[in-house]
Each structure stands twice: as structure tokens, then as C-alpha cells.
């Protein structure tokens, strides 16, 4: 049998992952349902949280790209530029 504290921790991690991964879409659908039902306050709050989740995920993606992907992209781009410069210097016949 799995101890209660380990099961609770595992469930909390799964719920956190689902909220981070699909939270904005789920909250947008939740907001739409409450909007159609006439519950404006809950719909506005859900849309606000969904927007916040989208912005946070976008910032995290941007930070990750700046930390990891940008250097690889710059190295690749610099290599392409050097190859073009070398080809222009040597001429098209080489």
C-alpha cells in the first residue's frame, strides 16, 4: 500500500503539471461556460487567471530560449554567415 503522504504528493505534482500544461485552455472553457450561464464574475476571474497563465508560460519559454536556444541559433547563424563570406571571397568556382 502506498503511504498517504506519498500519494498526496504524487497527485499534487500531477495536478500541477496538468494546470501548467493545459490550465489556460481549461480555464478559458470554464470561463465560457460561466459566461453563457450568466455568471459574469466567475467568468471574468477565470479569464484573468487563464491570461495570466498564458503570459507566465510565454515568459518562461522566452527565458528558456534566451538561456539555451539563442546561443545555438546564433552559432548556427554565424556559421551560415561565415560560409557565405568564405564562398564570396573564394569565388563561385571553388
mmCIF file with all atom_site columns, C-alpha atoms in Angstrom:
data_model
loop_
_atom_site.group_PDB
_atom_site.id
_atom_site.type_symbol
_atom_site.label_atom_id
_atom_site.label_alt_id
_atom_site.label_comp_id
_atom_site.label_asym_id
_atom_site.label_entity_id
_atom_site.label_seq_id
_atom_site.pdbx_PDB_ins_code
_atom_site.Cartn_x
_atom_site.Cartn_y
_atom_site.Cartn_z
_atom_site.occupancy
_atom_site.B_iso_or_equiv
_atom_site.pdbx_formal_charge
_atom_site.auth_seq_id
_atom_site.auth_comp_id
_atom_site.auth_asym_id
_atom_site.auth_atom_id
_atom_site.pdbx_PDB_model_num
ATOM 1  C CA . UNK A 1 1  ? 0.000   0.000  0.000   1.00 0.00 ? 1  UNK A CA 1
ATOM 2  C CA . UNK A 1 2  ? 1.251   3.479  -0.874  1.00 0.00 ? 2  UNK A CA 1
ATOM 3  C CA . UNK A 1 3  ? 1.594   5.811  2.136   1.00 0.00 ? 3  UNK A CA 1
ATOM 4  C CA . UNK A 1 4  ? -0.896  8.670  2.177   1.00 0.00 ? 4  UNK A CA 1
ATOM 5  C CA . UNK A 1 5  ? 1.688   11.458 2.110   1.00 0.00 ? 5  UNK A CA 1
ATOM 6  C CA . UNK A 1 6  ? 3.406   9.984  -0.971  1.00 0.00 ? 6  UNK A CA 1
ATOM 7  C CA . UNK A 1 7  ? 0.090   9.512  -2.796  1.00 0.00 ? 7  UNK A CA 1
ATOM 8  C CA . UNK A 1 8  ? -0.937  13.073 -1.934  1.00 0.00 ? 8  UNK A CA 1
ATOM 9  C CA . UNK A 1 9  ? 2.392   14.422 -3.166  1.00 0.00 ? 9  UNK A CA 1
ATOM 10 C CA . UNK A 1 10 ? 2.134   12.442 -6.418  1.00 0.00 ? 10 UNK A CA 1
ATOM 11 C CA . UNK A 1 11 ? -1.409  13.691 -7.027  1.00 0.00 ? 11 UNK A CA 1
ATOM 12 C CA . UNK A 1 12 ? -0.315  17.281 -6.303  1.00 0.00 ? 12 UNK A CA 1
ATOM 13 C CA . UNK A 1 13 ? 2.502   17.012 -8.871  1.00 0.00 ? 13 UNK A CA 1
ATOM 14 C CA . UNK A 1 14 ? 0.135   15.565 -11.475 1.00 0.00 ? 14 UNK A CA 1
ATOM 15 C CA . UNK A 1 15 ? -2.437  18.306 -10.865 1.00 0.00 ? 15 UNK A CA 1
ATOM 16 C CA . UNK A 1 16 ? 0.268   20.992 -11.039 1.00 0.00 ? 16 UNK A CA 1
ATOM 17 C CA . UNK A 1 17 ? 1.535   19.550 -14.327 1.00 0.00 ? 17 UNK A CA 1
ATOM 18 C CA . UNK A 1 18 ? -1.987  19.487 -15.810 1.00 0.00 ? 18 UNK A CA 1
ATOM 19 C CA . UNK A 1 19 ? -2.621  23.082 -14.712 1.00 0.00 ? 19 UNK A CA 1
ATOM 20 C CA . UNK A 1 20 ? 0.685   24.282 -16.155 1.00 0.00 ? 20 UNK A CA 1
ATOM 21 C CA . UNK A 1 21 ? 0.245   22.325 -19.401 1.00 0.00 ? 21 UNK A CA 1
ATOM 22 C CA . UNK A 1 22 ? -3.477  22.791 -20.138 1.00 0.00 ? 22 UNK A CA 1
ATOM 23 C CA . UNK A 1 23 ? -4.614  25.245 -17.471 1.00 0.00 ? 23 UNK A CA 1
ATOM 24 C CA . UNK A 1 24 ? -5.186  28.219 -19.757 1.00 0.00 ? 24 UNK A CA 1
ATOM 25 C CA . UNK A 1 25 ? -7.340  26.232 -22.202 1.00 0.00 ? 25 UNK A CA 1
ATOM 26 C CA . UNK A 1 26 ? -9.331  24.554 -19.425 1.00 0.00 ? 26 UNK A CA 1
ATOM 27 C CA . UNK A 1 27 ? -9.914  27.875 -17.661 1.00 0.00 ? 27 UNK A CA 1
ATOM 28 C CA . UNK A 1 28 ? -10.982 29.519 -20.920 1.00 0.00 ? 28 UNK A CA 1
ATOM 29 C CA . UNK A 1 29 ? -13.597 26.807 -21.462 1.00 0.00 ? 29 UNK A CA 1
ATOM 30 C CA . UNK A 1 30 ? -14.667 27.182 -17.826 1.00 0.00 ? 30 UNK A CA 1
ATOM 31 C CA . UNK A 1 31 ? -14.997 30.946 -18.328 1.00 0.00 ? 31 UNK A CA 1
ATOM 32 C CA . UNK A 1 32 ? -17.035 30.443 -21.491 1.00 0.00 ? 32 UNK A CA 1
ATOM 33 C CA . UNK A 1 33 ? -19.398 28.083 -19.689 1.00 0.00 ? 33 UNK A CA 1
ATOM 34 C CA . UNK A 1 34 ? -19.922 30.554 -16.848 1.00 0.00 ? 34 UNK A CA 1
ATOM 35 C CA . UNK A 1 35 ? -20.278 33.446 -19.283 1.00 0.00 ? 35 UNK A CA 1
ATOM 36 C CA . UNK A 1 36 ? -23.023 31.595 -21.151 1.00 0.00 ? 36 UNK A CA 1
ATOM 37 C CA . UNK A 1 37 ? -24.706 30.763 -17.844 1.00 0.00 ? 37 UNK A CA 1
ATOM 38 C CA . UNK A 1 38 ? -24.720 34.444 -16.903 1.00 0.00 ? 38 UNK A CA 1
ATOM 39 C CA . UNK A 1 39 ? -22.154 34.252 -14.100 1.00 0.00 ? 39 UNK A CA 1
ATOM 40 C CA . UNK A 1 40 ? -20.025 37.226 -15.131 1.00 0.00 ? 40 UNK A CA 1
ATOM 41 C CA . UNK A 1 41 ? -17.802 37.424 -12.058 1.00 0.00 ? 41 UNK A CA 1
ATOM 42 C CA . UNK A 1 42 ? -16.543 33.859 -12.207 1.00 0.00 ? 42 UNK A CA 1
ATOM 43 C CA . UNK A 1 43 ? -16.091 34.110 -15.985 1.00 0.00 ? 43 UNK A CA 1
ATOM 44 C CA . UNK A 1 44 ? -14.014 37.281 -15.665 1.00 0.00 ? 44 UNK A CA 1
ATOM 45 C CA . UNK A 1 45 ? -11.865 35.773 -12.918 1.00 0.00 ? 45 UNK A CA 1
ATOM 46 C CA . UNK A 1 46 ? -11.284 32.580 -14.913 1.00 0.00 ? 46 UNK A CA 1
ATOM 47 C CA . UNK A 1 47 ? -10.301 34.598 -17.999 1.00 0.00 ? 47 UNK A CA 1
ATOM 48 C CA . UNK A 1 48 ? -7.949  36.713 -15.912 1.00 0.00 ? 48 UNK A CA 1
ATOM 49 C CA . UNK A 1 49 ? -6.237  33.620 -14.493 1.00 0.00 ? 49 UNK A CA 1
ATOM 50 C CA . UNK A 1 50 ? -6.108  31.973 -17.947 1.00 0.00 ? 50 UNK A CA 1
ATOM 51 C CA . UNK A 1 51 ? -4.474  35.085 -19.390 1.00 0.00 ? 51 UNK A CA 1
ATOM 52 C CA . UNK A 1 52 ? -2.005  35.170 -16.513 1.00 0.00 ? 52 UNK A CA 1
ATOM 53 C CA . UNK A 1 53 ? -1.118  31.502 -17.075 1.00 0.00 ? 53 UNK A CA 1
ATOM 54 C CA . UNK A 1 54 ? -0.538  32.175 -20.772 1.00 0.00 ? 54 UNK A CA 1
ATOM 55 C CA . UNK A 1 55 ? 1.722   35.135 -20.028 1.00 0.00 ? 55 UNK A CA 1
ATOM 56 C CA . UNK A 1 56 ? 3.702   33.166 -17.441 1.00 0.00 ? 56 UNK A CA 1
ATOM 57 C CA . UNK A 1 57 ? 4.188   30.265 -19.862 1.00 0.00 ? 57 UNK A CA 1
ATOM 58 C CA . UNK A 1 58 ? 5.248   32.696 -22.581 1.00 0.00 ? 58 UNK A CA 1
ATOM 59 C CA . UNK A 1 59 ? 7.776   34.380 -20.283 1.00 0.00 ? 59 UNK A CA 1
ATOM 60 C CA . UNK A 1 60 ? 9.172   31.010 -19.219 1.00 0.00 ? 60 UNK A CA 1
ATOM 61 C CA . UNK A 1 61 ? 9.523   29.983 -22.860 1.00 0.00 ? 61 UNK A CA 1
ATOM 62 C CA . UNK A 1 62 ? 11.237  33.263 -23.713 1.00 0.00 ? 62 UNK A CA 1
ATOM 63 C CA . UNK A 1 63 ? 13.652  32.931 -20.769 1.00 0.00 ? 63 UNK A CA 1
ATOM 64 C CA . UNK A 1 64 ? 14.449  29.347 -21.768 1.00 0.00 ? 64 UNK A CA 1
ATOM 65 C CA . UNK A 1 65 ? 15.071  30.387 -25.380 1.00 0.00 ? 65 UNK A CA 1
ATOM 66 C CA . UNK A 1 66 ? 17.353  33.209 -24.278 1.00 0.00 ? 66 UNK A CA 1
ATOM 67 C CA . UNK A 1 67 ? 19.266  30.855 -21.988 1.00 0.00 ? 67 UNK A CA 1
ATOM 68 C CA . UNK A 1 68 ? 19.576  27.868 -24.327 1.00 0.00 ? 68 UNK A CA 1
ATOM 69 C CA . UNK A 1 69 ? 18.216  28.235 -27.837 1.00 0.00 ? 69 UNK A CA 1
ATOM 70 C CA . UNK A 1 70 ? 19.524  31.694 -28.630 1.00 0.00 ? 70 UNK A CA 1
ATOM 71 C CA . UNK A 1 71 ? 23.164  30.657 -28.363 1.00 0.00 ? 71 UNK A CA 1
ATOM 72 C CA . UNK A 1 72 ? 22.640  27.655 -30.642 1.00 0.00 ? 72 UNK A CA 1
ATOM 73 C CA . UNK A 1 73 ? 20.720  29.820 -33.114 1.00 0.00 ? 73 UNK A CA 1
ATOM 74 C CA . UNK A 1 74 ? 23.456  32.467 -33.084 1.00 0.00 ? 74 UNK A CA 1
ATOM 75 C CA . UNK A 1 75 ? 26.160  29.832 -33.588 1.00 0.00 ? 75 UNK A CA 1
ATOM 76 C CA . UNK A 1 76 ? 24.219  28.356 -36.481 1.00 0.00 ? 76 UNK A CA 1
ATOM 77 C CA . UNK A 1 77 ? 23.556  31.785 -37.977 1.00 0.00 ? 77 UNK A CA 1
ATOM 78 C CA . UNK A 1 78 ? 27.190  32.843 -37.550 1.00 0.00 ? 78 UNK A CA 1
ATOM 79 C CA . UNK A 1 79 ? 28.317  29.640 -39.250 1.00 0.00 ? 79 UNK A CA 1
ATOM 80 C CA . UNK A 1 80 ? 25.998  30.350 -42.183 1.00 0.00 ? 80 UNK A CA 1
ATOM 81 C CA . UNK A 1 81 ? 27.288  33.905 -42.446 1.00 0.00 ? 81 UNK A CA 1
ATOM 82 C CA . UNK A 1 82 ? 30.909  32.737 -42.351 1.00 0.00 ? 82 UNK A CA 1
ATOM 83 C CA . UNK A 1 83 ? 30.229  30.148 -45.044 1.00 0.00 ? 83 UNK A CA 1
ATOM 84 C CA . UNK A 1 84 ? 28.616  32.804 -47.250 1.00 0.00 ? 84 UNK A CA 1
ATOM 85 C CA . UNK A 1 85 ? 31.524  35.166 -46.688 1.00 0.00 ? 85 UNK A CA 1
ATOM 86 C CA . UNK A 1 86 ? 34.081  32.463 -47.481 1.00 0.00 ? 86 UNK A CA 1
ATOM 87 C CA . UNK A 1 87 ? 32.201  31.474 -50.636 1.00 0.00 ? 87 UNK A CA 1
ATOM 88 C CA . UNK A 1 88 ? 32.078  35.112 -51.769 1.00 0.00 ? 88 UNK A CA 1
ATOM 89 C CA . UNK A 1 89 ? 35.779  35.553 -51.041 1.00 0.00 ? 89 UNK A CA 1
ATOM 90 C CA . UNK A 1 90 ? 36.861  32.405 -52.898 1.00 0.00 ? 90 UNK A CA 1
ATOM 91 C CA . UNK A 1 91 ? 34.500  32.901 -55.759 1.00 0.00 ? 91 UNK A CA 1
ATOM 92 C CA . UNK A 1 92 ? 31.716  30.678 -57.070 1.00 0.00 ? 92 UNK A CA 1
ATOM 93 C CA . UNK A 1 93 ? 34.099  28.386 -58.959 1.00 0.00 ? 93 UNK A CA 1
ATOM 94 C CA . UNK A 1 94 ? 35.722  26.906 -55.820 1.00 0.00 ? 94 UNK A CA 1
#
